[in-house]
Structures are given as C-alpha cells and as structure tokens.
CSV table of C-alpha atoms in Angstrom, one decimal:
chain,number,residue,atom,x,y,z
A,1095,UNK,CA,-30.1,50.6,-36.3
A,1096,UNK,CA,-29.6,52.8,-33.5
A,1097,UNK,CA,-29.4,55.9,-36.2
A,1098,UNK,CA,-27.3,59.1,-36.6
A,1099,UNK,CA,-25.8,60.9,-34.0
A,1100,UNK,CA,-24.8,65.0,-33.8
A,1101,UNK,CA,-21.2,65.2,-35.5
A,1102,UNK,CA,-20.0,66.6,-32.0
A,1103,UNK,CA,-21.7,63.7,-30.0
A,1104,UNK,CA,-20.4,61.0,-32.5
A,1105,UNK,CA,-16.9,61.7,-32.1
A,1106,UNK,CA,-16.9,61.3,-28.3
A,1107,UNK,CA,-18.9,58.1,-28.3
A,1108,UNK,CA,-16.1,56.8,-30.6
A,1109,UNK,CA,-13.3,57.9,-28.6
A,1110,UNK,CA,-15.5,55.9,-25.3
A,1111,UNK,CA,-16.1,53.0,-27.4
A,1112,UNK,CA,-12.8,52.4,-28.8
A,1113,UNK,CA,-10.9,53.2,-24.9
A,1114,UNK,CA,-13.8,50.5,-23.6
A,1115,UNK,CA,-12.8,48.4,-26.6
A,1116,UNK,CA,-9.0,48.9,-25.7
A,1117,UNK,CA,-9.8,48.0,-22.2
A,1118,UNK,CA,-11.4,44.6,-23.0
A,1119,UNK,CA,-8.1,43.6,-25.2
A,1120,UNK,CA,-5.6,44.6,-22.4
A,1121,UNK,CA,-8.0,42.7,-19.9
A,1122,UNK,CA,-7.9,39.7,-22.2
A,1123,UNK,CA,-4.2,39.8,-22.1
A,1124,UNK,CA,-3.5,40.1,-18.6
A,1125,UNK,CA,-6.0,36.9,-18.1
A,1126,UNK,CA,-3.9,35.3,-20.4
A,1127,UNK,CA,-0.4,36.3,-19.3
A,1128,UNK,CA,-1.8,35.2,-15.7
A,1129,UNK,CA,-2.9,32.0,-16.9
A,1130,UNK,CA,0.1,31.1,-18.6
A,1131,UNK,CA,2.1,32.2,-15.6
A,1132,UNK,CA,-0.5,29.9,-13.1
A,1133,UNK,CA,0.1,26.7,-16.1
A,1134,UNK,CA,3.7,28.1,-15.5
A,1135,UNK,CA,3.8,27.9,-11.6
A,1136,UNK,CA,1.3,24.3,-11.6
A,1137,UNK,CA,3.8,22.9,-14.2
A,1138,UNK,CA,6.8,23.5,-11.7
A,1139,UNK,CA,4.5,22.1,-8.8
A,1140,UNK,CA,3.8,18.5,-11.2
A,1141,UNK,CA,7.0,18.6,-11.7
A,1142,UNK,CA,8.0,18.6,-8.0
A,1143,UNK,CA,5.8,15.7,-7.6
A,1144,UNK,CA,6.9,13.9,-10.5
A,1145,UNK,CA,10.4,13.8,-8.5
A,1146,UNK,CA,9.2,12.7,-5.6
A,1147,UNK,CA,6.8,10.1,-7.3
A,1148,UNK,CA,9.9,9.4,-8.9
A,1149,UNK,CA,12.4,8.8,-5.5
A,1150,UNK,CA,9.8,6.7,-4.3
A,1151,UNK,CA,10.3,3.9,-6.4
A,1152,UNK,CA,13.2,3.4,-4.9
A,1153,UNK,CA,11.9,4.0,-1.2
A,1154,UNK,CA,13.1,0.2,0.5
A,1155,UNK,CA,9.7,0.3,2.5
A,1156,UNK,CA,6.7,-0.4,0.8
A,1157,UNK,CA,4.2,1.0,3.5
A,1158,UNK,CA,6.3,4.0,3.4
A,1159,UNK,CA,6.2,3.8,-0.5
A,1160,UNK,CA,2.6,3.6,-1.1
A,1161,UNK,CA,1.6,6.1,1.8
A,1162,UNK,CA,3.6,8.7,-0.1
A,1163,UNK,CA,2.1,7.8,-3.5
A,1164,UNK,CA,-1.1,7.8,-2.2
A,1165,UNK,CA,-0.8,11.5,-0.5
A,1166,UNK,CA,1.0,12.8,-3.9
A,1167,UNK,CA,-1.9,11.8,-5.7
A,1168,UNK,CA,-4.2,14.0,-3.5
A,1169,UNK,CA,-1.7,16.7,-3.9
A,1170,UNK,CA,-1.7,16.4,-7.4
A,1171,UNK,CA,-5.6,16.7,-7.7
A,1172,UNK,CA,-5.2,20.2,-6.0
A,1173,UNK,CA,-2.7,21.5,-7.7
A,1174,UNK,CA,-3.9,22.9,-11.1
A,1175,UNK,CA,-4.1,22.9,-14.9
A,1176,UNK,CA,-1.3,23.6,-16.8
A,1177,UNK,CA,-1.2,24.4,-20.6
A,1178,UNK,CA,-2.9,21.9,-23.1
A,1179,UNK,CA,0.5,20.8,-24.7
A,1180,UNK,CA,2.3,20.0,-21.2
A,1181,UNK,CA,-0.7,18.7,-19.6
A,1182,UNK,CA,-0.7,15.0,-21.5
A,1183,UNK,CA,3.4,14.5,-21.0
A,1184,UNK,CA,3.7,15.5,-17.2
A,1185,UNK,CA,1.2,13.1,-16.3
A,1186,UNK,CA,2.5,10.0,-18.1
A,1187,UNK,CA,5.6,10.7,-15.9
A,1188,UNK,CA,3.4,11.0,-12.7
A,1189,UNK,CA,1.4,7.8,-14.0
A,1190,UNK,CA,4.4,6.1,-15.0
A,1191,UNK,CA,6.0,6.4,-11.8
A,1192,UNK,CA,3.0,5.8,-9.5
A,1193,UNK,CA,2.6,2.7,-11.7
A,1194,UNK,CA,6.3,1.3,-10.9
A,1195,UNK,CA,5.4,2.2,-7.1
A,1196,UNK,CA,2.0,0.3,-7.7
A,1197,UNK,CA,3.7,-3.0,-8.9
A,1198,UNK,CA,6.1,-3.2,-6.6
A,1199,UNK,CA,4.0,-3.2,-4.0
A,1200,UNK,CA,1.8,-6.2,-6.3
A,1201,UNK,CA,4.8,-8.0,-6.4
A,1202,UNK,CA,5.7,-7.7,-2.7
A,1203,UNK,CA,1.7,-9.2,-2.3
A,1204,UNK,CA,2.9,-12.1,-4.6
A,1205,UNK,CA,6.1,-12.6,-3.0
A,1206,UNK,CA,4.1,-12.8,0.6
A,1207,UNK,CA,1.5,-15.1,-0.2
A,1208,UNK,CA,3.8,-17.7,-1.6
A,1209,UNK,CA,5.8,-17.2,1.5
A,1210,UNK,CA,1.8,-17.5,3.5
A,1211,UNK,CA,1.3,-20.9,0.9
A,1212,UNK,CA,4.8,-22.1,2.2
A,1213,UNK,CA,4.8,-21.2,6.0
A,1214,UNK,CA,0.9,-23.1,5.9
A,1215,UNK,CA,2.5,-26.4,4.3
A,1216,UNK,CA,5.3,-26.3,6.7
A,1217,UNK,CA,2.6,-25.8,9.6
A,1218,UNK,CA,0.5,-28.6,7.9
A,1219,UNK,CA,3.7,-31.0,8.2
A,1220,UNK,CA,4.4,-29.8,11.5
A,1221,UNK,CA,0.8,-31.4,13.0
A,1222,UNK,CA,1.1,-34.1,10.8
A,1223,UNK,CA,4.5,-35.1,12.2
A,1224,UNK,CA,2.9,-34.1,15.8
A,1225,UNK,CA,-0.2,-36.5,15.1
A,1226,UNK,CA,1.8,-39.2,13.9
A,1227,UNK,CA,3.9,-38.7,17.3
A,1228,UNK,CA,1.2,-38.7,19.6
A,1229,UNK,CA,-0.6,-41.2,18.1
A,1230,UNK,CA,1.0,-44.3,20.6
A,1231,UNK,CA,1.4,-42.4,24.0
A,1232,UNK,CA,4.5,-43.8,25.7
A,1233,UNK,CA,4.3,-46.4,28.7
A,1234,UNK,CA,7.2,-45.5,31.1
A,1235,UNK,CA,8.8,-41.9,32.5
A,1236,UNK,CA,12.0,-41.9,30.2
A,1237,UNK,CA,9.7,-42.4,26.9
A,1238,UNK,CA,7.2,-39.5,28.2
A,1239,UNK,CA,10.6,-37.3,28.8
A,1240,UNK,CA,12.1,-38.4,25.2
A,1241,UNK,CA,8.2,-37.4,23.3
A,1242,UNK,CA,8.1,-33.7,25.7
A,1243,UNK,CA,11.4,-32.9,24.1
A,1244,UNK,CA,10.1,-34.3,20.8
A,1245,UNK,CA,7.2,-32.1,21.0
A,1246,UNK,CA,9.1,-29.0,22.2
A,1247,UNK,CA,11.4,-29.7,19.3
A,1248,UNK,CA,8.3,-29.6,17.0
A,1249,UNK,CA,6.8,-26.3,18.8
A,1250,UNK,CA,10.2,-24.7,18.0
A,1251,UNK,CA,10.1,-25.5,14.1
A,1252,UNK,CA,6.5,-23.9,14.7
A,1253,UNK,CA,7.8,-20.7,15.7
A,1254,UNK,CA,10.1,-20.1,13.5
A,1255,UNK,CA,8.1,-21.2,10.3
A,1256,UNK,CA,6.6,-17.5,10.2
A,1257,UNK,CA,3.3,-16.9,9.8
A,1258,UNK,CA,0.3,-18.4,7.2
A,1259,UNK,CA,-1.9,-16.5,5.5
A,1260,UNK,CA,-4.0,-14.7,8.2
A,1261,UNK,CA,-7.5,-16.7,7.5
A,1262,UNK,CA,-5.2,-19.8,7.9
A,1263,UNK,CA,-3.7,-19.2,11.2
A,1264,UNK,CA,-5.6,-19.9,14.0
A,1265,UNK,CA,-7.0,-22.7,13.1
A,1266,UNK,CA,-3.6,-24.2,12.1
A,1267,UNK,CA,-2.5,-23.0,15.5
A,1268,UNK,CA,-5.9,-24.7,17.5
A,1269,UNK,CA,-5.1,-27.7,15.7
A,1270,UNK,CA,-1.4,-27.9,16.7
A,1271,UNK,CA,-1.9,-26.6,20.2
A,1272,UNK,CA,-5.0,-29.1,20.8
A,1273,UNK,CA,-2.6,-32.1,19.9
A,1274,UNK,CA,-0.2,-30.5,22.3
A,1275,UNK,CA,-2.6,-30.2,25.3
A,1276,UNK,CA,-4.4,-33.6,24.9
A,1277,UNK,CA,-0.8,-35.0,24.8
A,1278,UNK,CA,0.1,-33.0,27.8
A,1279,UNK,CA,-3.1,-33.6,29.5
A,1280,UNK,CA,-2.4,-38.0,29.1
A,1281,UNK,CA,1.1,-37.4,30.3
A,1282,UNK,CA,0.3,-35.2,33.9
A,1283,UNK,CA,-2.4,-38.2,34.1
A,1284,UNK,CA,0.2,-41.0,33.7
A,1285,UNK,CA,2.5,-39.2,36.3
A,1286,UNK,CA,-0.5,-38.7,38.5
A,1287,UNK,CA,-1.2,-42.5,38.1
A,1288,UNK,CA,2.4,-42.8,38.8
A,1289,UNK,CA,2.4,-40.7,42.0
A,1290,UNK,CA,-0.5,-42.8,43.6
C-alpha cells in the first residue's frame, strides 16, 4: 500500500527491517530463556518449601507445627510461577503436606475436647460428692476435722483433674469453691460458738 521505493533505498530499508526483525526474535528468546530460568529458580524455591512442609509433619509441637505452615504458605504466595507442566504436581506435594499438618492439628482439637468432656464430668462428680458431703454439717470438733480433711481430699482430686473446656471452667470452679466456703464459713461459726 505504501508503494515503490528507489532500487537503492529499497535495499537498505530491507537490510533495517530484517536487523529490527532479527532483534525482536533474539529479544523473544532471551525473555524466554529468562523465564524458564526464573520457573527454573521458583521451582527449586517450592521445592525447598515442600521439604520443610514436609519435616513438619513430624514436628512433636503442634503450635510449632502450624506456625511454620502457616508462614510457608505466605512464603509460598511470594515466591513465583513456575512452568505450566510443574506448576499442578509441586503444589499437590505442598497441599498434601500442609493437609497432614492441618489434621493433625484437627485431631489434637478432638483429642482435647474429649479430654475438656472428661475433666468436666470428673469436676461434675467432684461437687456432687462435695454437696452430698456437706449436706449434714457435723455436730462435734473430731467430725468437723474428719469432713476438713474430706474436703481437702476432694480439692486435691480437683486439681489434678486438669482443666474443662474453657467456657465450662469457672463456673464449675464458683460452684465447687462456694460449697467449699459456705462449709468453711458453718465450721469457723461452730468453733466460734465453741470458743464462747
């Protein structure tokens, strides 16, 4: 469309066109060379995190466990692409391993709130046994001194029982300590009585 040019003018615009031309090409395949050697260098990186997604599965501390997990995940956002064919396989081993890391720590939940369930039934029996105790206060000194060691006995169990689920524990605990101090309060009255 542009028309004819001189024979003399034609044959340098050629010679330009086709060095430009040449120019694009080798600028195509440097951007792809440094592409595949970036997919090259982020591959090595996954890879890197894939192992140490990988060792912490068998971390023995959970926090510890899911703290790393959770900052190699960030990591593994920044870190960048790698080639289509790589891309799909290197993150099933990074999923699969985050995964076993994940349900671990789901089964540690599992595992703690059956011990919460248990440690609230045992606290349960505890203030029942505590109720059923204090129910009848005693009538002379050696009875109140045999029911203090009863109760001290029962606080004892408490503390070693372990914790309830967190919701549950104080008022489990208000309910045990007010049987405790109501009891305590009727036996420095008797001695009081038994002073005057």
């Amino acid at each position: 469309n542009v028309g004819m040019l001189a024979a003399s003018d034609n044959r340098a615009i050629g010679d330009t066109y086709r060095y430009a031309c040449d120019k694009v090409y080798e600028y195509i395949q440097i951007d792809k060379e440094l592409r595949e050697l970036n997919f090259k260098k982020n591959l090595e990186l996954k890879k890197e995190l894939c192992d140490k997604a990988e060792k912490l599965i068998l971390e023995p501390s959970i926090r510890i466990a899911i703290d790393g997990i959770k900052q190699l995940q960030e990591e593994w956002k920044e870190s960048g692409a790698v080639s289509r064919e790589m891309n799909e396989v290197i993150w099933e081993r990074f999923k699969k391993a985050a995964d076993q890391v994940y349900a671990r720590l789901k089964e540690y939940v599992e595992t703690l709130k059956s011990k919460h369930d248990e440690n609230k039934e045992g606290k349960l029996n505890l203030i029942q046994q505590l109720e059923t105790l204090t129910a009848t206060l005693p009538d002379n000194n050696g009875a109140w001194q045999k029911m203090t060691e009863e109760i001290e006995t029962l606080l004892t169990s408490w503390k070693q029982l372990g914790f309830a689920a967190k919701k549950d524990n104080e008022e489990l605990w208000n309910s045990f300590k007010g049987l405790r101090d109501r009891f305590f309060k009727a036996k420095e009255a008797h001695f009081e009585q038994s002073r005057k």
